[in-house]
Amino acid sequence: ILLQSEGSILRQYQTEFDGYGVEFTLLPGAVTKISQMAYEQKTGARGLMTVLERVFRDFKFELPSTSIRKFEVTPETIEKPGQHLKAMLKENEVAQRKLLATEVKAFAQRFQEEHGFELKFRSEAVEVLVDESIESDTTIRALCDRKFHDFHYGLTLISRNTGKSAFTITRKTIEHPDKELSRWVAESFKDLRSEARDRKIAPHTCLTNRRQRHVRPHSSTGSLLKSCMPMQDLSFDPFQGLILLDDSHA
């Protein structure tokens, strides 16, 4: 009845799983186990439906939202379907997290190719991104594009001030990207002033000695000033992320 009857309940389940893009293979030992458990129901062929529904019910709800596309049904699956499903989901989660982590590296590579800056993601930063991706059902690329949308403007300014081209991305950077970028820019101006004091020259002289980059104004970093502007005439608002001129240069 299970394997050869027309309109077999087993084939119905296989067809249903096919609709989810999932294929399962029933091993011979599993067929024997289903038959034994159905016989114990003492309800005839209806016992087969009862056993199969108990086995596959949670699989139907859980697997379509995962990357699992094939699985084998063993005697152990029939006896303890919940335990088998849990093990499958755990294995899939590990594989999924590894895949998402590689997508973070792919984003960093694209960012460097497009903007010339190296983003070094610490492991805890990758974990936060992966967690957010899974919880929000959003791709890593979409998350990173949103969080780092305006970063190249601020990093360009920092690079002009400090000569840096590589930046470490921490957990805090992922959780508060705009705030961290503003802090980095502010610190870059402090470093520039410190260098000027040490060398006893005007801050803008330090700046003009470094490799210059053309930067377009953008709302996230304010009006980015020409390198010849004296740095003592600038102030930085870390809350707004803006570089401000004093009254003499308004």
CSV table of C-alpha atoms in Angstrom, one decimal:
chain,number,residue,atom,x,y,z
A,1,ILE,CA,0.0,0.0,0.0
A,2,LEU,CA,2.7,2.4,0.9
A,3,LEU,CA,4.9,1.9,-2.1
A,4,GLN,CA,2.8,0.5,-4.9
A,5,SER,CA,-0.8,1.6,-4.5
A,6,GLU,CA,-2.3,4.1,-6.9
A,7,GLY,CA,-2.4,7.5,-5.2
A,8,SER,CA,-0.1,6.3,-2.4
A,9,ILE,CA,0.0,8.6,0.6
A,10,LEU,CA,3.8,8.5,0.4
A,11,ARG,CA,3.7,9.9,-3.2
A,12,GLN,CA,1.3,12.6,-2.0
A,13,TYR,CA,3.8,13.7,0.6
A,14,GLN,CA,6.6,13.6,-2.0
A,15,THR,CA,4.6,15.7,-4.4
A,16,GLU,CA,3.8,18.2,-1.6
A,17,PHE,CA,7.5,18.5,-0.7
A,18,ASP,CA,8.4,18.9,-4.4
A,19,GLY,CA,6.1,22.0,-4.3
A,20,TYR,CA,8.4,23.5,-1.7
A,21,GLY,CA,11.5,22.7,-3.7
A,22,VAL,CA,12.5,19.9,-1.2
A,23,GLU,CA,13.2,16.3,-2.1
A,24,PHE,CA,13.3,13.4,0.4
A,25,THR,CA,14.4,9.8,0.0
A,26,LEU,CA,12.8,7.1,2.1
A,27,LEU,CA,15.4,4.4,3.0
A,28,PRO,CA,14.3,0.8,3.1
A,29,GLY,CA,14.6,0.6,6.9
A,30,ALA,CA,12.3,3.6,7.2
A,31,VAL,CA,9.6,1.9,5.1
A,32,THR,CA,9.7,-1.1,7.5
A,33,LYS,CA,9.5,1.2,10.5
A,34,ILE,CA,6.5,3.1,9.1
A,35,SER,CA,4.7,-0.2,8.4
A,36,GLN,CA,5.4,-1.5,12.0
A,37,MET,CA,4.1,1.7,13.6
A,38,ALA,CA,1.1,1.8,11.3
A,39,TYR,CA,0.2,-1.8,12.2
A,40,GLU,CA,0.3,-0.9,15.9
A,41,GLN,CA,-2.3,1.8,15.3
A,42,LYS,CA,-4.7,-1.1,14.3
A,43,THR,CA,-6.6,1.3,12.0
A,44,GLY,CA,-5.6,-0.3,8.7
A,45,ALA,CA,-4.3,1.8,5.9
A,46,ARG,CA,-5.3,4.9,7.9
A,47,GLY,CA,-2.5,4.2,10.3
A,48,LEU,CA,0.0,5.0,7.5
A,49,MET,CA,-1.5,8.5,7.2
A,50,THR,CA,-1.3,9.0,10.9
A,51,VAL,CA,2.4,7.9,11.1
A,52,LEU,CA,3.5,9.9,8.1
A,53,GLU,CA,1.7,13.1,9.2
A,54,ARG,CA,3.4,12.8,12.6
A,55,VAL,CA,6.8,12.4,10.9
A,56,PHE,CA,6.5,15.1,8.2
A,57,ARG,CA,4.3,17.7,9.9
A,58,ASP,CA,7.2,19.9,11.3
A,59,PHE,CA,9.4,19.2,8.3
A,60,LYS,CA,6.8,20.8,6.0
A,61,PHE,CA,6.7,24.0,8.1
A,62,GLU,CA,10.5,24.4,8.8
A,63,LEU,CA,12.4,23.3,5.7
A,64,PRO,CA,10.9,25.6,3.0
A,65,SER,CA,12.5,28.6,4.7
A,66,THR,CA,15.9,27.1,4.8
A,67,SER,CA,18.5,26.2,2.2
A,68,ILE,CA,17.9,22.5,2.7
A,69,ARG,CA,16.7,20.9,-0.6
A,70,LYS,CA,17.3,17.2,0.0
A,71,PHE,CA,17.2,14.9,3.0
A,72,GLU,CA,17.0,11.2,3.8
A,73,VAL,CA,14.3,9.6,5.9
A,74,THR,CA,15.9,6.9,8.1
A,75,PRO,CA,14.4,4.6,10.8
A,76,GLU,CA,15.6,7.1,13.4
A,77,THR,CA,13.7,9.9,11.6
A,78,ILE,CA,10.5,7.9,11.9
A,79,GLU,CA,11.0,7.2,15.6
A,80,LYS,CA,12.2,10.7,16.5
A,81,PRO,CA,11.3,13.1,13.8
A,82,GLY,CA,11.7,16.2,16.0
A,83,GLN,CA,15.3,15.3,17.0
A,84,HIS,CA,16.3,14.6,13.3
A,85,LEU,CA,14.8,17.9,12.2
A,86,LYS,CA,16.5,19.8,14.9
A,87,ALA,CA,19.9,18.3,13.9
A,88,MET,CA,19.2,19.2,10.2
A,89,LEU,CA,18.4,22.8,11.1
A,90,LYS,CA,21.4,23.1,13.3
A,91,GLU,CA,23.7,21.9,10.5
A,92,ASN,CA,22.0,24.2,8.0
A,93,GLU,CA,22.4,27.2,10.3
A,94,VAL,CA,26.2,26.6,10.6
A,95,ALA,CA,26.5,26.4,6.8
A,96,GLN,CA,24.3,29.4,6.4
A,97,ARG,CA,26.4,31.5,8.8
A,98,LYS,CA,29.6,30.6,7.0
A,99,LEU,CA,28.0,31.6,3.7
A,100,LEU,CA,26.8,34.9,5.1
A,101,ALA,CA,30.3,35.6,6.5
A,102,THR,CA,31.8,35.1,3.1
A,103,GLU,CA,29.4,37.7,1.7
A,104,VAL,CA,30.8,40.2,4.3
A,105,LYS,CA,34.2,39.7,2.8
A,106,ALA,CA,32.8,40.1,-0.7
A,107,PHE,CA,31.3,43.4,0.3
A,108,ALA,CA,34.6,44.6,1.7
A,109,GLN,CA,36.3,43.7,-1.5
A,110,ARG,CA,33.7,45.6,-3.6
A,111,PHE,CA,34.1,48.6,-1.4
A,112,GLN,CA,37.8,48.6,-1.8
A,113,GLU,CA,37.6,48.3,-5.6
A,114,GLU,CA,35.0,51.1,-5.8
A,115,HIS,CA,36.4,53.6,-3.3
A,116,GLY,CA,40.0,52.6,-2.6
A,117,PHE,CA,39.6,51.9,1.1
A,118,GLU,CA,40.1,48.6,2.9
A,119,LEU,CA,37.5,47.7,5.5
A,120,LYS,CA,38.8,45.2,8.0
A,121,PHE,CA,35.8,43.5,9.7
A,122,ARG,CA,36.5,42.1,13.1
A,123,SER,CA,35.0,38.7,13.9
A,124,GLU,CA,32.4,40.2,16.3
A,125,ALA,CA,31.4,42.7,13.6
A,126,VAL,CA,30.8,39.9,11.2
A,127,GLU,CA,28.7,38.0,13.8
A,128,VAL,CA,26.5,41.0,14.4
A,129,LEU,CA,25.9,41.4,10.6
A,130,VAL,CA,25.1,37.7,10.2
A,131,ASP,CA,22.7,37.8,13.2
A,132,GLU,CA,20.9,40.8,11.8
A,133,SER,CA,20.7,39.3,8.4
A,134,ILE,CA,19.1,36.1,9.7
A,135,GLU,CA,16.7,37.9,12.1
A,136,SER,CA,15.6,40.5,9.5
A,137,ASP,CA,15.6,38.1,6.6
A,138,THR,CA,17.8,40.7,4.7
A,139,THR,CA,20.8,39.9,2.6
A,140,ILE,CA,24.3,40.9,3.8
A,141,ARG,CA,24.7,43.1,0.7
A,142,ALA,CA,21.6,45.0,1.4
A,143,LEU,CA,22.5,45.5,5.1
A,144,CYS,CA,26.1,46.7,4.3
A,145,ASP,CA,24.9,49.0,1.5
A,146,ARG,CA,22.6,50.7,3.9
A,147,LYS,CA,25.0,50.9,6.8
A,148,PHE,CA,28.0,52.0,4.8
A,149,HIS,CA,26.1,54.0,2.1
A,150,ASP,CA,27.9,57.3,2.9
A,151,PHE,CA,31.1,56.0,4.4
A,152,HIS,CA,33.4,56.7,1.5
A,153,TYR,CA,32.8,60.4,1.9
A,154,GLY,CA,33.9,60.4,5.5
A,155,LEU,CA,36.8,58.0,4.9
A,156,THR,CA,38.0,60.2,2.1
A,157,LEU,CA,38.2,63.2,4.5
A,158,ILE,CA,39.9,61.1,7.1
A,159,SER,CA,42.4,59.9,4.5
A,160,ARG,CA,43.2,63.4,3.5
A,161,ASN,CA,43.8,64.3,7.2
A,162,THR,CA,45.8,61.2,8.2
A,163,GLY,CA,46.8,59.4,5.1
A,164,LYS,CA,45.0,56.2,6.3
A,165,SER,CA,43.5,53.9,3.7
A,166,ALA,CA,42.5,50.9,5.9
A,167,PHE,CA,39.8,51.0,8.6
A,168,THR,CA,38.8,48.5,11.3
A,169,ILE,CA,35.1,47.7,11.5
A,170,THR,CA,34.1,46.8,15.0
A,171,ARG,CA,30.8,45.7,16.6
A,172,LYS,CA,30.2,49.3,17.6
A,173,THR,CA,30.7,50.4,13.9
A,174,ILE,CA,28.0,48.0,12.8
A,175,GLU,CA,25.5,49.1,15.5
A,176,HIS,CA,26.1,52.8,15.2
A,177,PRO,CA,27.8,53.5,11.8
A,178,ASP,CA,27.0,57.2,11.5
A,179,LYS,CA,28.0,58.0,15.0
A,180,GLU,CA,31.3,56.1,14.7
A,181,LEU,CA,32.1,57.7,11.4
A,182,SER,CA,31.5,61.1,12.9
A,183,ARG,CA,33.9,60.2,15.7
A,184,TRP,CA,36.6,59.1,13.3
A,185,VAL,CA,36.4,62.3,11.3
A,186,ALA,CA,36.6,64.4,14.5
A,187,GLU,CA,39.6,62.4,15.7
A,188,SER,CA,41.3,62.9,12.3
A,189,PHE,CA,41.2,66.6,12.7
A,190,LYS,CA,42.6,66.3,16.2
A,191,ASP,CA,45.5,64.2,14.9
A,192,LEU,CA,46.1,66.8,12.2
A,193,ARG,CA,46.3,69.6,14.7
A,194,SER,CA,48.6,67.6,17.0
A,195,GLU,CA,50.9,66.9,14.1
A,196,ALA,CA,50.9,70.6,13.3
A,197,ARG,CA,51.8,71.6,16.9
A,198,ASP,CA,54.6,69.0,16.9
A,199,ARG,CA,56.1,70.3,13.7
A,200,LYS,CA,55.3,73.9,14.6
A,201,ILE,CA,53.6,74.6,11.3
A,202,ALA,CA,50.1,75.6,10.2
A,203,PRO,CA,47.7,72.6,10.2
A,204,HIS,CA,46.8,73.2,6.5
A,205,THR,CA,50.5,72.8,5.6
A,206,CYS,CA,50.4,69.2,7.0
A,207,LEU,CA,47.3,68.6,4.9
A,208,THR,CA,48.8,69.9,1.6
A,209,ASN,CA,51.8,67.6,2.1
A,210,ARG,CA,49.6,64.6,1.8
A,211,ARG,CA,48.0,63.0,-1.2
A,212,GLN,CA,44.9,65.0,-2.1
A,213,ARG,CA,41.5,63.5,-3.0
A,214,HIS,CA,38.6,65.3,-4.6
A,215,VAL,CA,35.5,64.9,-2.4
A,216,ARG,CA,32.0,65.8,-3.3
A,217,PRO,CA,29.8,67.5,-0.6
A,218,HIS,CA,27.3,65.2,1.0
A,219,SER,CA,24.7,65.6,3.8
A,220,SER,CA,26.3,62.9,6.0
A,221,THR,CA,29.7,64.7,6.2
A,222,GLY,CA,28.7,68.3,5.6
A,223,SER,CA,30.6,70.5,3.3
A,224,LEU,CA,34.0,69.0,2.7
A,225,LEU,CA,36.5,71.8,2.5
A,226,LYS,CA,39.4,72.5,0.2
A,227,SER,CA,42.7,71.4,1.5
A,228,CYS,CA,44.1,74.9,1.6
A,229,MET,CA,41.6,76.0,4.3
A,230,PRO,CA,43.4,76.6,7.6
A,231,MET,CA,42.3,73.9,10.1
A,232,GLN,CA,42.2,76.3,13.0
A,233,ASP,CA,39.1,77.8,11.3
A,234,LEU,CA,37.2,74.5,11.4
A,235,SER,CA,35.2,72.9,14.2
A,236,PHE,CA,33.6,69.5,14.2
A,237,ASP,CA,30.2,68.6,15.5
A,238,PRO,CA,30.3,64.9,16.4
A,239,PHE,CA,26.5,64.8,16.8
A,240,GLN,CA,25.7,66.2,13.4
A,241,GLY,CA,28.7,64.9,11.6
A,242,LEU,CA,29.3,68.4,10.0
A,243,ILE,CA,32.4,70.4,9.5
A,244,LEU,CA,31.7,74.0,10.2
A,245,LEU,CA,33.3,77.2,9.3
A,246,ASP,CA,33.6,80.0,11.8
A,247,ASP,CA,32.1,83.5,11.0
A,248,SER,CA,35.2,84.7,9.2
A,249,HIS,CA,34.8,82.1,6.5
A,250,ALA,CA,30.9,82.0,6.4
